[in-house]
Structures are given as C-alpha cells and as structure tokens.
Amino acid sequence: MAVGKVILIPTVLHEDADNSIPSYVIEQAKLCDAYFVENEKTARRYLKKYWREMVIDNYQWRTIHKAEVAVVTEFISLLKQGKNIGIISEAGCPGVADPGQILVAAAQEKGFEVCPLVGPNSILLALMASGMNGQSFSFHGYLPIDSLEKKKTIAQLEQDSLKKNTAQIFIETPYRNNQLIKDLLQYCHPQTKLCIAVDITAPTQWIKTKTVAQWKKETVDIHKRLAIFLLQA
C-alpha cells in the first residue's frame, strides 16, 4: 500500500501580499487529504482565497498547537494510511519558527517523504535586504520579556556578533516593537548596525539598516506592525 507524504505549504506574511505565493503552491495543496495547521480558521480562509472551488468539509483538519503526542500519533497514522498531509503555518514557511517542525521531525524519523514548497520567509528576506553577513547568521526567535534578562541577551548577541562576525536575527510581539527598539538603542554600542524590517512583502514594506547612532537621530514608530530585527556589531 502506498504511503502518504508531507507537503509544507507556505502562506503570505501579510494579507495584502498576494503576489508572494507561487501558483504551483495551491496545485500542490490540492494533492492533500488532510491539513495540520497552526490556526484552522485562517488556514481555511487562505486556501479558499486561492482555491475558490475547494470544499472545506472534504478534508481532515487538525490544529497543531504545540504538536502534542496525540497529534503526532494521528499525523503518522494518516501517513501510513496513504494520506498526503499539508502543514500550514500562520505566516511564512511551516517548520521555521513554527510548531509544525515537530511534525516534520516525526515524519523524517519514520522515513516519510517531506516536500517543502517555495514561499516567503521573513528571516531570509530581511537578511537579504539588510546587507549583513548572509554566510553566518543566527535566528533567536523572541527575546526575553523581563527587562534585566532582555538587557543581558542583547549584550550577549552583540558580543557574539562582534566575535564571530555573525548577523543576529530576532522578532518581537508587535505591540512591544517600540520598546524593543528603545532597548536596543539604549544597550547597544553606537557603531553596531541595526536593521529593522517592517511589513515584509506588503505594499507598506520598508527595510532599513543603520548604525545605532544613526537610529538615535530618528523617531521610529512601528507599534503593532509586523517586524523583524537584525543586529551586527
């Protein structure tokens, strides 16, 4: 009996970025029998937007959350039954800064085929446009919320960047963007470069790299906007 495969389906980074999804992505999505998604409502809406004739109830839907044992077990069981499974993240590429990575790891462990599809990834797009070291970089996800821990982490990232000539990439919850910028400008050395990338792939996108000293001369307000940050000492 044929076994199923895993199809990693990229999504838009911004709702107004329709041209960022290659046409073949939806064609591959049509091969799926089930979808394991980070958010079922937005995943359904996303597929329906590009695949209007899709009948939602013809497919199995499971929410990943943190990919609990029961979810992973069902995921593997469906693959063994020959079902093709699509994994959809909330934004960008599944498996990258995304709970779908746990399912991908389980599929790899069991020897199932995993097919990544081309789509927007904020980490790589921001790095491409930053002018920072694209041959040596690290992604750290969210920085600590606690003020003292955040200060220590920023100092460590700057030190590691200087020592290894590495670009340090991280994100923040949108409503805390302005506070993070304030902290970066306060704790980093004036000559350290900071890239702020906002609304990547959207019509409102802007990506700028300046030294901390240069950023201090500007007023930046990106409250509640999708952003990614890069630092290189």
Coordinates of N, CA and C in Angstrom, one line a residue:
M1 N 0.8 -1.2 0.0 CA 0.0 0.0 0.0 C 0.9 1.3 0.0
A2 N 0.5 2.2 -0.8 CA 1.3 3.5 -0.9 C 1.2 4.2 0.4
V3 N 2.2 4.9 0.7 CA 2.2 5.8 1.9 C 2.1 7.2 1.5
G4 N 1.6 8.0 2.5 CA 1.5 9.4 2.2 C 2.8 10.2 2.3
K5 N 2.7 11.5 1.9 CA 3.8 12.4 2.0 C 3.4 13.7 2.7
V6 N 4.4 14.4 3.2 CA 4.1 15.7 3.9 C 4.4 16.8 2.9
I7 N 3.5 17.7 2.8 CA 3.7 18.9 1.9 C 3.7 20.1 2.7
L8 N 4.8 20.9 2.7 CA 4.9 22.1 3.6 C 4.4 23.3 2.7
I9 N 3.3 23.8 3.1 CA 2.6 24.8 2.3 C 2.9 26.2 2.9
P10 N 3.6 27.1 2.2 CA 3.9 28.4 2.7 C 2.6 29.3 2.5
T11 N 2.6 30.3 3.4 CA 1.5 31.3 3.4 C 2.0 32.7 3.3
V12 N 1.1 33.6 3.1 CA 1.6 35.0 3.0 C 2.1 35.5 4.4
L13 N 3.0 36.5 4.3 CA 3.5 37.1 5.5 C 2.5 38.3 5.9
H14 N 1.8 38.8 4.9 CA 0.9 39.9 5.1 C -0.3 39.7 4.2
E15 N -1.5 40.0 4.7 CA -2.7 39.7 4.0 C -2.8 40.4 2.6
D16 N -2.0 41.5 2.4 CA -2.0 42.2 1.2 C -0.9 41.8 0.2
A17 N -0.3 40.7 0.5 CA 0.9 40.2 -0.3 C 0.5 39.1 -1.2
D18 N -0.5 39.2 -2.0 CA -1.0 38.2 -2.8 C 0.1 37.6 -3.8
N19 N 0.9 38.5 -4.3 CA 1.9 38.1 -5.3 C 3.1 37.3 -4.8
S20 N 3.1 37.1 -3.5 CA 4.3 36.4 -2.8 C 4.1 34.9 -2.8
I21 N 3.0 34.3 -3.3 CA 2.8 32.9 -3.3 C 2.8 32.4 -4.7
P22 N 3.8 31.5 -5.1 CA 3.9 31.0 -6.4 C 2.6 30.2 -6.8
S23 N 2.2 30.2 -8.0 CA 1.0 29.5 -8.4 C 1.0 28.0 -8.1
Y24 N 2.2 27.4 -8.2 CA 2.2 25.9 -8.0 C 2.0 25.5 -6.6
V25 N 2.0 26.4 -5.6 CA 1.8 26.1 -4.2 C 0.3 25.5 -4.1
I26 N -0.6 26.2 -4.6 CA -2.0 25.8 -4.5 C -2.2 24.4 -5.2
E27 N -1.6 24.3 -6.4 CA -1.7 23.0 -7.1 C -1.2 21.8 -6.2
Q28 N -0.1 22.1 -5.5 CA 0.4 21.0 -4.6 C -0.6 20.9 -3.4
A29 N -1.2 21.9 -2.9 CA -2.1 21.9 -1.8 C -3.3 21.0 -2.2
K30 N -3.7 21.0 -3.4 CA -4.8 20.2 -3.9 C -4.5 18.7 -3.8
L31 N -3.3 18.3 -3.6 CA -2.9 16.9 -3.5 C -3.1 16.3 -2.1
C32 N -3.4 17.2 -1.2 CA -3.5 16.8 0.2 C -4.9 16.2 0.6
D33 N -4.9 15.3 1.5 CA -6.1 14.7 2.0 C -6.4 15.3 3.4
A34 N -5.4 15.8 4.0 CA -5.6 16.3 5.4 C -4.7 17.5 5.6
Y35 N -5.0 18.4 6.5 CA -4.2 19.6 6.8 C -4.0 19.7 8.3
F36 N -2.7 19.8 8.7 CA -2.4 20.1 10.0 C -1.9 21.5 10.1
V37 N -2.6 22.3 10.8 CA -2.4 23.8 10.7 C -2.2 24.4 12.0
E38 N -1.6 25.6 12.0 CA -1.4 26.3 13.3 C -2.7 27.0 13.7
N39 N -3.5 27.5 12.7 CA -4.8 28.1 13.0 C -5.7 27.7 11.9
E40 N -6.7 26.9 12.3 CA -7.6 26.3 11.3 C -8.4 27.4 10.6
K41 N -8.9 28.4 11.3 CA -9.8 29.4 10.6 C -9.0 30.2 9.5
T42 N -7.8 30.6 9.9 CA -7.0 31.4 8.9 C -6.5 30.5 7.8
A43 N -6.1 29.3 8.1 CA -5.7 28.3 7.1 C -6.8 28.0 6.0
R44 N -8.0 27.8 6.5 CA -9.1 27.6 5.6 C -9.3 28.8 4.7
R45 N -9.3 30.0 5.4 CA -9.6 31.2 4.6 C -8.5 31.4 3.6
Y46 N -7.2 31.1 3.9 CA -6.1 31.3 3.0 C -6.3 30.4 1.8
L47 N -6.6 29.1 2.0 CA -6.8 28.2 0.9 C -8.0 28.5 0.0
K48 N -9.0 28.9 0.6 CA -10.3 29.3 -0.1 C -10.0 30.6 -1.0
K49 N -9.2 31.4 -0.5 CA -8.9 32.7 -1.3 C -8.3 32.3 -2.7
Y50 N -7.4 31.3 -2.7 CA -6.6 31.0 -3.9 C -7.2 29.8 -4.6
W51 N -8.1 29.1 -3.9 CA -8.7 27.8 -4.4 C -10.2 27.9 -4.1
R52 N -10.9 28.7 -4.9 CA -12.3 29.0 -4.6 C -13.3 27.8 -4.6
E53 N -13.0 26.8 -5.5 CA -13.8 25.7 -5.6 C -13.6 24.6 -4.5
M54 N -12.7 24.9 -3.6 CA -12.3 23.9 -2.5 C -13.6 23.7 -1.6
V55 N -13.9 22.5 -1.3 CA -14.9 22.1 -0.4 C -14.3 21.8 0.9
I56 N -14.4 22.7 1.9 CA -13.6 22.5 3.1 C -13.9 21.2 3.8
D57 N -15.2 20.8 3.8 CA -15.5 19.6 4.6 C -15.0 18.3 3.9
N58 N -14.5 18.4 2.8 CA -13.9 17.1 2.1 C -12.6 16.7 2.7
Y59 N -12.0 17.6 3.6 CA -10.7 17.3 4.1 C -10.7 17.2 5.6
Q60 N -9.7 16.5 6.1 CA -9.5 16.4 7.5 C -8.7 17.6 8.0
W61 N -9.0 18.2 9.1 CA -8.3 19.4 9.7 C -7.9 19.1 11.1
R62 N -6.7 19.4 11.4 CA -6.2 19.3 12.8 C -5.4 20.5 13.1
T63 N -5.5 21.0 14.3 CA -4.8 22.1 14.8 C -3.5 21.6 15.5
I64 N -2.4 22.2 15.2 CA -1.1 21.7 15.7 C -0.8 22.1 17.1
H65 N -1.1 23.4 17.4 CA -0.7 24.0 18.8 C 0.8 23.6 19.0
K66 N 1.1 22.9 20.0 CA 2.5 22.5 20.3 C 2.8 21.1 19.8
A67 N 1.9 20.6 19.0 CA 2.1 19.2 18.4 C 2.2 18.2 19.5
E68 N 1.1 18.1 20.3 CA 1.1 17.1 21.4 C 1.2 15.7 20.9
V69 N 1.5 14.8 21.8 CA 1.7 13.4 21.4 C 0.5 12.8 20.6
A70 N -0.7 13.1 21.0 CA -1.9 12.6 20.3 C -1.9 13.1 18.8
V71 N -1.5 14.4 18.6 CA -1.5 15.0 17.3 C -0.4 14.3 16.4
V72 N 0.7 14.1 17.0 CA 1.8 13.4 16.3 C 1.4 12.0 15.9
T73 N 0.8 11.3 16.8 CA 0.4 9.9 16.6 C -0.6 9.9 15.4
E74 N -1.6 10.8 15.4 CA -2.6 10.8 14.4 C -2.0 11.1 13.0
F75 N -1.0 12.1 13.1 CA -0.3 12.5 11.9 C 0.4 11.3 11.2
I76 N 1.2 10.6 12.0 CA 1.9 9.4 11.5 C 0.9 8.3 11.0
S77 N -0.2 8.2 11.7 CA -1.2 7.2 11.3 C -1.8 7.5 10.0
L78 N -2.1 8.7 9.7 CA -2.7 9.1 8.4 C -1.7 8.9 7.3
L79 N -0.4 9.2 7.5 CA 0.6 9.0 6.5 C 0.7 7.5 6.2
K80 N 0.7 6.7 7.2 CA 0.7 5.2 7.0 C -0.4 4.7 6.2
Q81 N -1.6 5.4 6.3 CA -2.8 5.1 5.5 C -2.7 5.6 4.1
G82 N -1.7 6.2 3.7 CA -1.5 6.7 2.4 C -2.1 8.1 2.2
K83 N -2.4 8.8 3.2 CA -2.9 10.2 3.1 C -1.7 11.2 3.0
N84 N -1.9 12.1 2.0 CA -1.0 13.2 1.9 C -1.4 14.3 2.9
I85 N -0.5 14.9 3.6 CA -0.8 15.8 4.6 C -0.1 17.2 4.3
G86 N -0.9 18.2 4.3 CA -0.3 19.6 4.2 C -0.2 20.2 5.6
I87 N 1.0 20.8 5.8 CA 1.2 21.6 7.0 C 1.2 23.1 6.7
I88 N 0.4 23.8 7.4 CA 0.3 25.3 7.1 C 0.6 26.1 8.4
S89 N 1.5 27.0 8.3 CA 1.9 27.8 9.5 C 1.0 29.1 9.4
E90 N 1.0 29.9 10.5 CA 0.2 31.1 10.5 C 0.8 32.1 9.5
A91 N 2.1 32.1 9.3 CA 2.6 33.1 8.3 C 4.0 32.5 7.8
G92 N 4.2 32.7 6.5 CA 5.5 32.3 6.0 C 5.6 30.8 5.8
C93 N 6.8 30.2 6.1 CA 7.1 28.8 5.8 C 6.9 27.9 7.0
P94 N 6.2 26.9 6.9 CA 6.0 25.9 8.0 C 7.3 25.3 8.4
G95 N 7.4 25.0 9.7 CA 8.6 24.3 10.2 C 9.7 25.3 10.6
V96 N 9.6 26.6 10.2 CA 10.6 27.6 10.6 C 9.9 28.5 11.6
A97 N 10.5 28.5 12.9 CA 9.9 29.3 14.0 C 8.4 28.9 14.0
D98 N 8.1 27.6 14.0 CA 6.7 27.2 13.9 C 6.5 25.8 14.5
P99 N 5.4 25.5 15.2 CA 5.2 24.2 15.8 C 5.2 23.0 14.8
G100 N 5.0 23.3 13.5 CA 5.0 22.3 12.5 C 6.3 21.5 12.4
Q101 N 7.3 22.1 12.9 CA 8.7 21.5 12.9 C 8.6 20.1 13.6
I102 N 7.8 20.0 14.7 CA 7.7 18.8 15.4 C 7.1 17.7 14.6
L103 N 6.2 18.0 13.8 CA 5.6 17.0 12.9 C 6.5 16.6 11.8
V104 N 7.3 17.6 11.2 CA 8.3 17.3 10.2 C 9.3 16.4 10.8
A105 N 9.8 16.6 12.0 CA 10.8 15.8 12.6 C 10.3 14.3 12.8
A106 N 9.0 14.2 13.1 CA 8.4 12.9 13.3 C 8.3 12.2 11.9
A107 N 8.0 12.9 10.9 CA 7.9 12.3 9.6 C 9.3 11.9 9.1
Q108 N 10.3 12.7 9.3 CA 11.7 12.3 9.0 C 12.1 11.1 9.7
E109 N 11.8 11.0 11.0 CA 12.2 9.9 11.8 C 11.6 8.6 11.3
K110 N 10.4 8.6 10.8 CA 9.7 7.4 10.3 C 10.0 7.2 8.8
G111 N 10.7 8.1 8.2 CA 11.1 7.8 6.8 C 10.1 8.3 5.7
F112 N 9.2 9.1 6.1 CA 8.2 9.6 5.1 C 8.8 10.8 4.3
E113 N 8.3 10.9 3.1 CA 8.8 12.0 2.2 C 8.3 13.3 2.7
V114 N 9.1 14.3 2.7 CA 8.7 15.7 3.1 C 9.1 16.6 1.9
C115 N 8.1 17.4 1.5 CA 8.2 18.2 0.3 C 8.0 19.7 0.7
P116 N 9.1 20.5 0.8 CA 9.0 21.9 1.1 C 8.7 22.7 -0.2
L117 N 7.8 23.6 -0.1 CA 7.4 24.4 -1.2 C 8.0 25.8 -1.1
V118 N 8.3 26.5 -2.2 CA 8.8 27.8 -2.2 C 7.8 28.8 -1.8
G119 N 8.2 29.7 -0.9 CA 7.3 30.8 -0.4 C 8.1 31.8 0.4
P120 N 7.4 32.8 0.9 CA 8.1 33.9 1.6 C 8.5 33.5 3.0
N121 N 9.7 33.9 3.4 CA 10.3 33.6 4.7 C 10.9 34.9 5.2
S122 N 10.3 35.5 6.3 CA 10.7 36.8 6.7 C 12.2 36.8 7.2
I123 N 12.7 35.7 7.7 CA 14.1 35.7 8.2 C 15.0 35.9 7.0
L124 N 14.8 35.1 6.0 CA 15.7 35.2 4.8 C 15.5 36.5 4.0
L125 N 14.3 36.9 3.9 CA 14.0 38.1 3.1 C 14.6 39.4 3.8
A126 N 14.5 39.4 5.1 CA 15.1 40.5 5.9 C 16.6 40.5 5.8
L127 N 17.2 39.3 5.9 CA 18.6 39.1 5.8 C 19.1 39.6 4.5
M128 N 18.4 39.2 3.4 CA 18.8 39.5 2.1 C 18.9 41.0 1.9
A129 N 17.9 41.7 2.5 CA 17.8 43.2 2.3 C 18.7 44.0 3.3
S130 N 19.2 43.3 4.3 CA 19.9 44.0 5.4 C 21.3 44.5 5.0
G131 N 22.0 43.7 4.2 CA 23.4 44.0 3.9 C 24.3 43.4 5.0
M132 N 23.7 42.6 5.8 CA 24.5 41.9 6.9 C 25.0 40.6 6.4
N133 N 25.8 39.9 7.2 CA 26.5 38.7 6.8 C 25.5 37.5 6.5
G134 N 25.4 37.3 5.2 CA 24.5 36.2 4.8 C 25.1 34.8 4.9
Q135 N 26.4 34.7 5.2 CA 27.1 33.5 5.3 C 27.2 33.0 6.7
S136 N 26.9 33.8 7.7 CA 27.0 33.4 9.1 C 25.9 34.2 9.8
F137 N 24.8 33.6 10.2 CA 23.8 34.3 10.9 C 23.0 33.3 11.8
S138 N 22.3 33.9 12.8 CA 21.6 33.1 13.8 C 20.2 33.7 14.0
F139 N 19.2 32.9 14.1 CA 17.9 33.3 14.4 C 17.5 32.9 15.9
H140 N 17.0 33.9 16.6 CA 16.8 33.6 18.1 C 15.4 33.7 18.5
G141 N 14.4 33.9 17.6 CA 13.0 34.0 18.0 C 12.8 35.2 18.8
Y142 N 12.0 35.1 19.9 CA 11.7 36.2 20.7 C 12.8 36.4 21.8
L143 N 13.1 37.7 22.1 CA 14.0 37.9 23.2 C 13.2 37.9 24.5
P144 N 13.9 37.8 25.7 CA 13.1 37.7 26.9 C 12.3 38.9 27.2
I145 N 11.2 38.7 27.9 CA 10.3 39.8 28.2 C 10.9 40.6 29.4
D146 N 11.4 39.9 30.4 CA 12.0 40.5 31.6 C 13.1 41.5 31.2
S147 N 13.0 42.7 31.8 CA 13.9 43.8 31.4 C 15.4 43.4 31.6
L148 N 15.7 42.9 32.7 CA 17.1 42.5 33.0 C 17.6 41.4 32.1
E149 N 16.8 40.4 31.9 CA 17.1 39.3 31.0 C 17.3 39.8 29.6
K150 N 16.4 40.7 29.2 CA 16.5 41.2 27.8 C 17.8 42.0 27.6
K151 N 18.2 42.8 28.6 CA 19.4 43.5 28.6 C 20.6 42.6 28.4
K152 N 20.6 41.5 29.2 CA 21.7 40.6 29.2 C 21.8 39.9 27.8
T153 N 20.6 39.5 27.3 CA 20.5 38.9 26.0 C 21.0 39.8 24.9
I154 N 20.6 41.0 24.9 CA 21.1 42.0 23.8 C 22.6 42.1 23.9
A155 N 23.1 42.2 25.1 CA 24.6 42.4 25.2 C 25.3 41.1 24.7
Q156 N 24.7 39.9 25.0 CA 25.3 38.7 24.5 C 25.3 38.6 23.0
L157 N 24.2 39.0 22.4 CA 24.0 38.9 21.0 C 25.0 39.8 20.3
E158 N 25.2 41.0 20.9 CA 26.2 42.0 20.3 C 27.6 41.4 20.4
Q159 N 27.9 40.8 21.6 CA 29.2 40.3 21.8 C 29.5 39.1 20.8
D160 N 28.5 38.2 20.7 CA 28.7 37.1 19.8 C 28.8 37.6 18.3
S161 N 28.1 38.6 18.0 CA 28.2 39.1 16.6 C 29.6 39.7 16.3
L162 N 30.1 40.4 17.3 CA 31.4 41.0 17.1 C 32.5 39.9 17.1
K163 N 32.4 38.9 17.9 CA 33.4 37.9 18.0 C 33.4 37.0 16.8
K164 N 32.2 36.7 16.2 CA 32.1 35.7 15.1 C 31.7 36.3 13.8
N165 N 31.6 37.6 13.8 CA 31.1 38.3 12.5 C 29.8 37.7 12.0
T166 N 28.8 37.6 13.0 CA 27.6 37.0 12.7 C 26.4 37.9 12.8
A167 N 25.5 37.8 11.8 CA 24.2 38.6 11.9 C 23.3 37.9 12.9
Q168 N 22.7 38.7 13.8 CA 21.8 38.1 14.8 C 20.4 38.6 14.5
I169 N 19.5 37.6 14.3 CA 18.1 37.9 13.9 C 17.1 37.5 15.0
F170 N 16.1 38.4 15.2 CA 15.1 38.1 16.2 C 13.8 38.9 15.9
I171 N 12.8 38.5 16.6 CA 11.5 39.1 16.4 C 10.9 39.6 17.8
E172 N 9.8 40.2 17.7 CA 9.1 40.7 18.9 C 7.6 40.7 18.7
T173 N 6.8 40.6 19.7 CA 5.4 40.7 19.6 C 5.1 42.1 19.2
P174 N 4.3 42.3 18.1 CA 4.1 43.7 17.5 C 3.8 44.8 18.5
Y175 N 3.1 44.6 19.5 CA 2.8 45.7 20.4 C 4.0 46.1 21.3
R176 N 5.0 45.3 21.3 CA 6.2 45.6 22.1 C 7.4 46.0 21.2
N177 N 7.1 46.3 19.9 CA 8.2 46.7 18.9 C 8.9 47.9 19.4
N178 N 8.1 48.9 19.7 CA 8.8 50.2 20.0 C 9.6 50.1 21.3
Q179 N 9.2 49.3 22.3 CA 10.0 49.2 23.5 C 11.3 48.4 23.2
L180 N 11.2 47.4 22.3 CA 12.4 46.7 21.9 C 13.4 47.7 21.2
I181 N 12.9 48.5 20.3 CA 13.8 49.4 19.6 C 14.5 50.4 20.7
K182 N 13.7 50.8 21.6 CA 14.2 51.7 22.7 C 15.3 51.0 23.4
D183 N 15.1 49.7 23.8 CA 16.1 48.9 24.5 C 17.4 48.7 23.7
L184 N 17.2 48.4 22.4 CA 18.4 48.2 21.5 C 19.2 49.4 21.4
L185 N 18.6 50.6 21.2 CA 19.3 51.8 21.1 C 20.0 52.2 22.4
Q186 N 19.4 51.7 23.5 CA 20.0 52.1 24.8 C 21.2 51.2 25.2
Y187 N 21.1 49.9 24.8 CA 22.1 48.9 25.3 C 23.2 48.6 24.3
C188 N 23.0 48.9 23.0 CA 24.0 48.5 22.0 C 25.0 49.7 21.8
H189 N 26.2 49.3 21.3 CA 27.2 50.3 21.0 C 26.8 51.2 19.8
P190 N 27.2 52.4 19.8 CA 26.8 53.3 18.7 C 27.1 52.8 17.3
Q191 N 28.2 52.1 17.2 CA 28.7 51.7 15.8 C 28.0 50.4 15.4
T192 N 27.3 49.7 16.3 CA 26.6 48.5 15.9 C 25.5 48.8 14.9
K193 N 25.4 47.9 13.9 CA 24.4 48.1 12.9 C 23.1 47.4 13.3
L194 N 22.0 48.1 13.0 CA 20.7 47.5 13.4 C 19.8 47.7 12.1
C195 N 19.2 46.5 11.7 CA 18.3 46.5 10.6 C 16.9 46.3 11.1
I196 N 15.9 47.2 10.7 CA 14.5 47.0 11.1 C 13.8 46.8 9.8
A197 N 13.1 45.6 9.7 CA 12.3 45.3 8.5 C 10.9 45.2 8.9
V198 N 10.0 46.0 8.2 CA 8.6 46.1 8.6 C 7.7 45.7 7.4
D199 N 6.7 45.0 7.7 CA 5.6 44.6 6.7 C 6.2 44.0 5.5
I200 N 7.1 43.0 5.7 CA 7.8 42.4 4.5 C 6.8 41.8 3.5
T201 N 7.0 42.1 2.3 CA 6.2 41.7 1.1 C 4.9 42.5 0.9
A202 N 4.5 43.3 1.9 CA 3.3 44.1 1.8 C 3.6 45.5 1.1
P203 N 2.6 46.1 0.6 CA 2.8 47.4 0.0 C 3.4 48.5 0.9
T204 N 3.3 48.3 2.2 CA 3.8 49.2 3.2 C 5.2 48.8 3.7
Q205 N 5.8 47.9 3.0 CA 7.1 47.4 3.4 C 8.2 48.4 3.4
W206 N 9.0 48.4 4.5 CA 10.3 49.2 4.5 C 11.3 48.4 5.3
I207 N 12.6 48.4 4.8 CA 13.7 47.7 5.4 C 14.9 48.6 5.4
K208 N 15.4 49.0 6.6 CA 16.5 50.0 6.7 C 17.5 49.4 7.6
T209 N 18.8 49.6 7.2 CA 19.9 49.3 8.1 C 20.7 50.5 8.4
K210 N 20.9 50.8 9.7 CA 21.7 52.0 10.1 C 22.4 51.6 11.3
T211 N 23.4 52.4 11.7 CA 24.1 52.2 13.0 C 23.1 52.7 14.1
V212 N 23.4 52.2 15.3 CA 22.6 52.6 16.4 C 22.7 54.1 16.6
A213 N 23.8 54.7 16.4 CA 24.0 56.2 16.5 C 23.1 56.9 15.5
Q214 N 22.9 56.3 14.3 CA 22.1 56.9 13.3 C 20.6 56.8 13.6
W215 N 20.2 55.6 14.2 CA 18.8 55.4 14.5 C 18.4 56.3 15.7
K216 N 19.3 56.6 16.5 CA 19.0 57.5 17.7 C 18.6 58.9 17.2
K217 N 18.9 59.3 16.0 CA 18.5 60.6 15.4 C 17.1 60.6 14.8
E218 N 16.5 59.4 14.8 CA 15.2 59.3 14.2 C 14.1 58.9 15.2
T219 N 12.9 59.1 14.9 CA 11.8 58.7 15.7 C 11.1 57.6 14.9
V220 N 11.1 56.4 15.4 CA 10.6 55.2 14.7 C 9.3 54.7 15.5
D221 N 8.2 54.6 14.8 CA 7.0 54.1 15.4 C 6.5 53.0 14.6
I222 N 6.7 51.7 15.0 CA 6.1 50.6 14.3 C 5.3 49.8 15.3
H223 N 4.6 50.4 16.1 CA 3.7 49.8 17.1 C 2.6 48.9 16.4
K224 N 2.5 47.7 16.8 CA 1.6 46.7 16.2 C 1.8 46.4 14.7
R225 N 3.0 46.7 14.2 CA 3.2 46.3 12.8 C 4.2 45.1 12.8
L226 N 4.1 44.2 11.8 CA 4.9 43.0 11.8 C 6.3 43.4 11.4
A227 N 7.3 43.0 12.3 CA 8.6 43.4 12.1 C 9.6 42.3 12.4
I228 N 10.8 42.4 11.9 CA 11.9 41.5 12.2 C 13.2 42.4 12.3
F229 N 14.0 42.0 13.3 CA 15.2 42.8 13.6 C 16.5 42.0 13.4
L230 N 17.5 42.8 12.9 CA 18.8 42.2 12.7 C 19.9 43.1 13.3
L231 N 20.8 42.5 13.9 CA 21.9 43.2 14.6 C 23.2 42.6 14.2
Q232 N 24.2 43.5 13.9 CA 25.5 43.1 13.6 C 26.5 44.1 14.1
A233 N 27.4 43.6 15.0 CA 28.4 44.5 15.6 C 29.6 44.6 14.7

